[in-house]
Every structure is written in structure tokens, then in C-alpha cells.
Amino acid sequence: MAQNKVITLDKIKIACQNCGLSNICLPLGLDSDDVERLDSIVQRNRPLRRGNYLFQTGDTFKSVYVVKTGTVKTYTQCPDGSEQVIGFHLPGEVIGLDGIELRKYICSAKALETSAICEIPFGQLEELTATIPNLQHQMFRLLSREISNDTSLMTLLGKSTAEERLAAFLLSLSIRLHSRGFSATEFNLSMSRQEIGSYLGLALETVSRLFTHFQEEKILKVNRKYVEILDLEKLYNLLSQQTVCLEKLRAP
Amino acid sequence: MAQNKVITLDKIKIACQNCGLSNICLPLGLDSDDVERLDSIVQRNRPLRRGNYLFQTGDTFKSVYVVKTGTVKTYTQCPDGSEQVIGFHLPGEVIGLDGIELRKYICSAKALETSAICEIPFGQLEELTATIPNLQHQMFRLLSREISNDTSLMTLLGKSTAEERLAAFLLSLSIRLHSRGFSATEFNLSMSRQEIGSYLGLALETVSRLFTHFQEEKILKVNRKYVEILDLEKLYNLLSQQTVCLEKLRAP
DNA sequence: GAAGATCGTTGATCAAAATCAGAAATGAGG
DNA sequence: CCTCATTTCTGATTTTGATCAACGATCTTC
């Protein structure tokens, strides 16, 4: 009896209708009826453990995925075994959109920590989208956001110094974590120096040295994965000459 | 009388139904009825001259644009006046998709040579898309292609040498031109060394030296804007260790 | 066709970050 | 608790490509 009640509460809790992410996720702008229809096609499988794959390069495209909790990295792999990190994905961010065109994923996606994921079969999503104009609009917005985020990153990789890149990365994380209800100035990195370096086009040693340097400048307090931003303004100023407008650093 | 006839022929010629690009552009996969509906919302303004803007950063997002002939570059601008080139857009490629989310363009778009452009008001396109499932699907594919192209470019900018970058750029151009009916091995660059450099994250001097170097290696024959690829295989081999799969270099 | 502007090439030098190497810290597993 | 593996940090050296500088070629405009 008691157990029955608990299960019921759980069921309520994990629906889109009750998800804290609904203001940044797909349901944004939908009325409650439509959220319910969307919710009915969402699959919630068991959480991924650190190191588990969501999908791998070349897998047949079937679904898009939304991070519910945790962090997921996407990356491509070189013949020589080294990898290029494409993105780090926080709760509310959609993964797998790159697979729509060729019907297979061009990235691999791997959990950096225990992560809960919502799976949305794309065929069903497309059917639903065709009947809910607001959902179609939201899908276009999501895809467009992905494109403009990539534009920002390309600008960063195209012309910035190592210092500017790491500053931009930290600020982007700060902003995104903050808009998800976490602290903007204190967080644990779920990725390694190596992975940060790959994402930013830098060697892991350079990333490590920059953390030390930022610490000497009293901009950060760093202890391995733990980062505290002591001086947000200085961090912003490092980017002042940059095109990258901060609102676009994978916000919200 | 005679003039009247000419105008009529012209009118027939510039409709989507008769456009040679319909196999890579938005109408792909639509039946002729739907192509006609799409065509009815397409605006064809006078061609842009070299240097004319299609839109500028911050302009209110109103339409997406398809290059019909010519080349258009998109770029962002820094406070210091320097620019970061984001892309070079050939016939059949869609521009402005980055503006959907925030309702304003985050890039500027400028013609590199005389270019004919089809303008598609996005509001009308969305309405149409809601009633033509195939068009919705094609829009998703287009947006997804944009994302995967960006992924390829980020990989290129993240970990490749100058040589690999220029090789990838030339091969991408070659493939795209070829799939549009032009020669894969002989073409005129419509962009300057400076613009190529900005796009690839290199100094213009580096680009110039690489052209010379490729010429010494008998890979290219270069005369300012004119490029002839003498040894496609060597060019491919320069990328062999690369993640970037060539099919994804902004193909088709 | 001269003057000026822009663009491309080439050389010399410099600097930022990669690479190489090794030590220290942390974590996992027995 | 000890061992082994991984991650991080730091130092020394090298390399790639940026920067600075000058010149030749091409195009434009009057």
C-alpha cells in the first residue's frame, strides 16, 4: 500500500508537466494539453552511469535526447583514436539533432557522470510537430539555437587566445548553470582538463597552466574539479574584445 | 509583343519548379503541388552586387534566404572592426537560419560577387510547413545539415594544422561546386586570402604561403583567384588522419 | 595612362602554445 | 593499507604560425 503510493508520486514527478526544465526544454510555449501529448511519447530509461554511451557515431538515428540531470559530452573520433569534443550538455539541452539529415549520428554521446535522459523518438516527434504549431516553432528555435551556439564557438576557435577561450568556457558554464538554478560562481567540473582542451582546441597542459594562472590573478579558486569564480568581472573583461556575445554562449 | 513573350518566359524560368537547384534546396522531396505553394511565397528581388548586404548582425529576423547564383559570405564583427568569417554560401544553400531563435540575425551576410537570392519570409514558411509534412521534414533536414557542417568545421578548427585546414577548405569547395554542376578541379575563388584565413582561423600570409607550398608540391596550380587542383588524391591524403569526413564538408 | 588603392607574395623575426618529460596528487581495486 | 592507473601540475624545449615589413601585381578611377 505504502509502496504503491510512492510509485504513484514518482510517476507524477517524472512527467514533462512537472519537470523543472520545461522553461528551457521542448515544452516551452506549449499549453498543458500539448505538453501532455508530448509527454506521452517521451521515454525515460534507466539513468546512464559515467562512461555509458547514449549513442555512437554511425548509429542509426532514431531519437533525440534531452539531458534531465547530469552532464553528457558529444565528440567525434579520429582514426588515430584521439577524440574531438564537440560539446558538453547540461540539463535541458537536446542531443542528437545532428543525426536528422543523414539518418545517423555523426557524434558519439557519453555520460560524464550519472545522468538521467529523456528519449524522444524522432518519428513520433515529427508527427506531433506537424499537428502542434507551437511545438514546430519550438523545434525550429532549438535547432536555430544549436546553429548560433556553434557560430559562437567557431568564432572563439577561429581567432581567440588560449586565455580568452578558457574564460569564455567558464563564463558559458557559469551562465548555463545559473539559469538552471545552480550557483553561477561555484561548481564542479564534470570533465577533465583533457576534455576541456579538446573542446577549446588546446593542449591539456595549456588548460592546466591557465587554471593556475587565473588562480594567481585571483580570478578563480581551483582545486582539481572544483572551481570557484572569485572575480566574474575580470573574467568578462578577458572577453571584452571578443565578438562572442555572452548571451550566446550556449545560453540559456 | 515580342517583349511580352520574353517576360513570360522569364517568369516561367525563375520559379522553383524550373530551378536547377530543386534537388538540393527546400523543394527536395515535395510533390509539384507543394512546390507551387512554396514558390508562391518566395520573393525574388533584384540581384545583389558585390559588397551588398543581405542583412546585418542585429537586424530583425524576417526571412531566410537561398543563394540562387553567386556567393555570399556570412561573418560576425568584433568591436575592433575585424571580422570573423562564418561561412561561404554557394547556390542552393540557405542563409539566416541562425536568426530564428532570437528573432534577429547574429551574422551579417554580404555578396562576394553578383548574386541572385530567393527570399522566403519565415512566418509564411512556418505556416506552410505546418501543412506540408514533407516540407517540415526538409526544414528539419536543412537545419540538421547546418549543425553537422558546423560540427565538422569545429573539429577542423579545434585540432588541425594550417595545411589540413586549407586542404579541407579546397576539397569542400571542390565537392560543393561539383555537385552543382561546376568543375571539381578548376574554379575561381570568390573570396580573398584574408577571408579564407579568417574562416580557417589563419593569418592571410599563412594562406598565401600554403598556396605557394601546394603549388610547389604539384598539388595545385594557382594564379591569384584562379585555382586548378592537379592532384586531388594528395589533397585528400593530407586529411587522412582527420575526423572530418569529407562527405560532411558542407555537402552536397 | 598616371595615381592610388587593394591584394597577394615573400622574407625575417617573434611569440604563443604544443610537445616532451617527469613529479605529485588522487582514486580504484584488491 | 598498498599498488597501480589516471589525472593534474610544472618545467624545459621546440615548433607552428602570427606579426612586422617590404615589394610587386592588379584593378580602379579620373
Tab-separated table of C-alpha atoms in Angstrom, chain B residues 34-229:
chain	number	residue	atom	x	y	z
B	34	ASP	CA	3.503	21.663	-52.828
B	35	VAL	CA	6.438	23.117	-54.746
B	36	GLU	CA	3.959	25.513	-56.285
B	37	ARG	CA	2.666	26.565	-52.879
B	38	LEU	CA	6.223	27.082	-51.704
B	39	ASP	CA	7.073	29.016	-54.841
B	40	SER	CA	4.171	31.356	-54.229
B	41	ILE	CA	5.752	32.739	-51.066
B	42	VAL	CA	9.269	33.049	-52.469
B	43	GLN	CA	10.355	36.591	-53.263
B	44	ARG	CA	12.962	37.190	-55.914
B	45	ASN	CA	14.414	40.640	-55.614
B	46	ARG	CA	16.992	42.257	-57.846
B	47	PRO	CA	20.401	40.558	-57.670
B	48	LEU	CA	22.900	41.799	-55.121
B	49	ARG	CA	26.101	43.417	-56.371
B	50	ARG	CA	29.455	42.594	-54.874
B	51	GLY	CA	29.629	44.108	-51.399
B	52	ASN	CA	25.864	44.477	-50.913
B	53	TYR	CA	24.370	43.233	-47.691
B	54	LEU	CA	21.627	40.667	-47.447
B	55	PHE	CA	21.260	41.509	-43.765
B	56	GLN	CA	23.447	42.658	-40.920
B	57	THR	CA	24.061	41.494	-37.385
B	58	GLY	CA	21.213	42.627	-35.176
B	59	ASP	CA	18.701	43.209	-37.982
B	60	THR	CA	15.257	41.893	-37.171
B	61	PHE	CA	14.848	38.359	-38.452
B	62	LYS	CA	12.186	38.258	-41.103
B	63	SER	CA	13.207	35.822	-43.793
B	64	VAL	CA	15.574	33.057	-44.666
B	65	TYR	CA	17.440	33.368	-47.942
B	66	VAL	CA	18.630	30.895	-50.529
B	67	VAL	CA	21.546	31.676	-52.798
B	68	LYS	CA	20.453	31.115	-56.384
B	69	THR	CA	23.619	32.223	-58.162
B	70	GLY	CA	26.833	33.748	-56.882
B	71	THR	CA	28.486	33.513	-53.478
B	72	VAL	CA	27.602	35.067	-50.149
B	73	LYS	CA	29.756	35.216	-47.043
B	74	THR	CA	28.428	35.347	-43.505
B	75	TYR	CA	30.517	36.831	-40.736
B	76	THR	CA	30.461	38.406	-37.330
B	77	GLN	CA	32.190	41.631	-36.454
B	78	CYS	CA	34.417	42.462	-33.478
B	79	PRO	CA	34.364	45.731	-31.584
B	80	ASP	CA	37.831	46.448	-33.022
B	81	GLY	CA	36.439	46.269	-36.557
B	82	SER	CA	37.990	42.967	-37.584
B	83	GLU	CA	35.650	40.310	-38.824
B	84	GLN	CA	35.302	36.563	-38.346
B	85	VAL	CA	34.025	34.775	-41.430
B	86	ILE	CA	31.485	32.094	-40.522
B	87	GLY	CA	30.734	30.632	-43.917
B	88	PHE	CA	30.816	30.921	-47.692
B	89	HIS	CA	27.484	30.080	-49.250
B	90	LEU	CA	27.061	28.642	-52.717
B	91	PRO	CA	23.878	28.261	-54.804
B	92	GLY	CA	21.227	26.182	-53.046
B	93	GLU	CA	22.493	26.983	-49.574
B	94	VAL	CA	20.164	28.575	-47.049
B	95	ILE	CA	21.220	31.615	-45.047
B	96	GLY	CA	19.747	33.219	-41.962
B	97	LEU	CA	18.661	30.139	-40.033
B	98	ASP	CA	20.655	31.362	-37.042
B	99	GLY	CA	18.159	34.179	-36.600
B	100	ILE	CA	15.110	32.079	-35.785
B	101	GLU	CA	15.711	31.739	-32.071
B	102	LEU	CA	16.338	35.325	-31.038
B	103	ARG	CA	14.367	36.908	-33.890
B	104	LYS	CA	17.466	38.718	-35.094
B	105	TYR	CA	20.393	37.748	-37.248
B	106	ILE	CA	23.588	37.069	-35.378
B	107	CYS	CA	25.708	37.193	-38.548
B	108	SER	CA	25.986	39.688	-41.356
B	109	ALA	CA	25.626	38.396	-44.906
B	110	LYS	CA	27.374	40.088	-47.820
B	111	ALA	CA	27.622	39.191	-51.512
B	112	LEU	CA	31.136	38.324	-52.678
B	113	GLU	CA	30.070	38.672	-56.307
B	114	THR	CA	26.881	39.478	-58.161
B	115	SER	CA	24.380	37.085	-56.606
B	116	ALA	CA	20.742	36.238	-57.149
B	117	ILE	CA	18.873	35.453	-53.975
B	118	CYS	CA	15.488	33.911	-53.151
B	119	GLU	CA	13.903	35.380	-50.059
B	120	ILE	CA	11.451	33.299	-48.053
B	121	PRO	CA	9.519	35.147	-45.359
B	122	PHE	CA	9.837	32.897	-42.355
B	123	GLY	CA	6.376	33.486	-40.942
B	124	GLN	CA	4.782	32.321	-44.181
B	125	LEU	CA	7.233	29.451	-44.420
B	126	GLU	CA	6.261	28.255	-40.939
B	127	GLU	CA	2.572	28.346	-41.848
B	128	LEU	CA	3.240	26.365	-44.975
B	129	THR	CA	5.481	23.955	-43.138
B	130	ALA	CA	2.709	23.179	-40.684
B	131	THR	CA	0.520	21.930	-43.512
B	132	ILE	CA	3.119	20.115	-45.635
B	133	PRO	CA	4.763	17.322	-43.652
B	134	ASN	CA	7.417	16.773	-46.310
B	135	LEU	CA	8.386	20.426	-46.157
B	136	GLN	CA	8.631	20.245	-42.387
B	137	HIS	CA	10.879	17.251	-42.731
B	138	GLN	CA	13.022	19.030	-45.288
B	139	MET	CA	13.340	22.038	-42.988
B	140	PHE	CA	14.489	19.792	-40.166
B	141	ARG	CA	16.998	18.189	-42.506
B	142	LEU	CA	18.318	21.560	-43.604
B	143	LEU	CA	18.738	22.777	-40.056
B	144	SER	CA	20.365	19.499	-39.103
B	145	ARG	CA	22.759	19.755	-42.016
B	146	GLU	CA	23.760	23.182	-40.837
B	147	ILE	CA	24.527	21.745	-37.417
B	148	SER	CA	26.581	18.871	-38.726
B	149	ASN	CA	28.501	21.156	-41.057
B	150	ASP	CA	29.343	23.311	-38.085
B	151	THR	CA	30.464	20.233	-36.188
B	152	SER	CA	32.876	19.384	-38.984
B	153	LEU	CA	34.249	22.880	-39.042
B	154	MET	CA	34.676	22.965	-35.277
B	155	THR	CA	36.657	19.748	-35.477
B	156	LEU	CA	38.788	21.290	-38.179
B	157	LEU	CA	39.406	24.461	-36.176
B	158	GLY	CA	39.927	22.526	-32.979
B	159	LYS	CA	42.761	20.250	-33.908
B	160	SER	CA	44.095	20.618	-37.429
B	161	THR	CA	47.236	22.178	-38.817
B	162	ALA	CA	47.157	25.081	-41.230
B	163	GLU	CA	47.865	22.713	-44.099
B	164	GLU	CA	44.985	20.416	-43.193
B	165	ARG	CA	42.633	23.364	-42.876
B	166	LEU	CA	43.343	24.730	-46.302
B	167	ALA	CA	43.196	21.260	-47.851
B	168	ALA	CA	39.809	20.674	-46.228
B	169	PHE	CA	38.589	24.038	-47.428
B	170	LEU	CA	39.615	23.398	-51.020
B	171	LEU	CA	38.127	19.913	-51.032
B	172	SER	CA	34.901	21.205	-49.576
B	173	LEU	CA	34.689	23.821	-52.296
B	174	SER	CA	35.543	21.256	-54.936
B	175	ILE	CA	32.845	18.850	-53.760
B	176	ARG	CA	30.209	21.526	-53.444
B	177	LEU	CA	30.955	23.086	-56.799
B	178	HIS	CA	30.954	19.704	-58.462
B	179	SER	CA	27.578	18.772	-57.020
B	180	ARG	CA	26.254	21.996	-58.535
B	181	GLY	CA	27.435	21.110	-61.991
B	182	PHE	CA	30.716	23.038	-61.972
B	183	SER	CA	34.185	21.626	-62.381
B	184	ALA	CA	35.583	19.900	-59.310
B	185	THR	CA	39.157	20.742	-60.209
B	186	GLU	CA	39.097	24.212	-61.701
B	187	PHE	CA	37.428	27.244	-60.230
B	188	ASN	CA	37.743	30.873	-59.302
B	189	LEU	CA	37.791	31.728	-55.644
B	190	SER	CA	35.318	34.487	-54.970
B	191	MET	CA	36.902	35.302	-51.601
B	192	SER	CA	40.218	36.915	-50.703
B	193	ARG	CA	43.153	35.312	-48.851
B	194	GLN	CA	42.151	37.410	-45.881
B	195	GLU	CA	38.642	35.965	-45.904
B	196	ILE	CA	39.868	32.402	-46.313
B	197	GLY	CA	42.241	32.990	-43.422
B	198	SER	CA	39.507	34.369	-41.209
B	199	TYR	CA	37.264	31.413	-41.998
B	200	LEU	CA	40.024	28.901	-41.217
B	201	GLY	CA	41.476	30.715	-38.239
B	202	LEU	CA	44.731	31.554	-40.043
B	203	ALA	CA	46.616	34.706	-40.973
B	204	LEU	CA	46.314	35.758	-44.592
B	205	GLU	CA	50.077	35.355	-45.008
B	206	THR	CA	49.817	31.746	-43.922
B	207	VAL	CA	47.119	31.105	-46.515
B	208	SER	CA	49.217	32.713	-49.209
B	209	ARG	CA	52.283	30.655	-48.265
B	210	LEU	CA	50.252	27.466	-48.289
B	211	PHE	CA	49.007	28.168	-51.799
B	212	THR	CA	52.611	28.575	-52.847
B	213	HIS	CA	53.576	25.419	-50.996
B	214	PHE	CA	50.768	23.361	-52.554
B	215	GLN	CA	51.913	24.645	-55.907
B	216	GLU	CA	55.493	23.537	-55.249
B	217	GLU	CA	54.152	20.115	-54.312
B	218	LYS	CA	52.321	19.979	-57.643
B	219	ILE	CA	49.007	19.690	-55.822
B	220	LEU	CA	47.620	22.943	-57.189
B	221	LYS	CA	48.115	25.449	-59.905
B	222	VAL	CA	47.266	28.859	-58.527
B	223	ASN	CA	47.040	32.239	-60.127
B	224	ARG	CA	45.551	34.683	-57.639
B	225	LYS	CA	41.852	33.785	-57.532
B	226	TYR	CA	42.120	31.023	-60.077
B	227	VAL	CA	42.774	27.538	-58.687
B	228	GLU	CA	43.322	24.283	-60.511
B	229	ILE	CA	43.574	21.107	-58.466
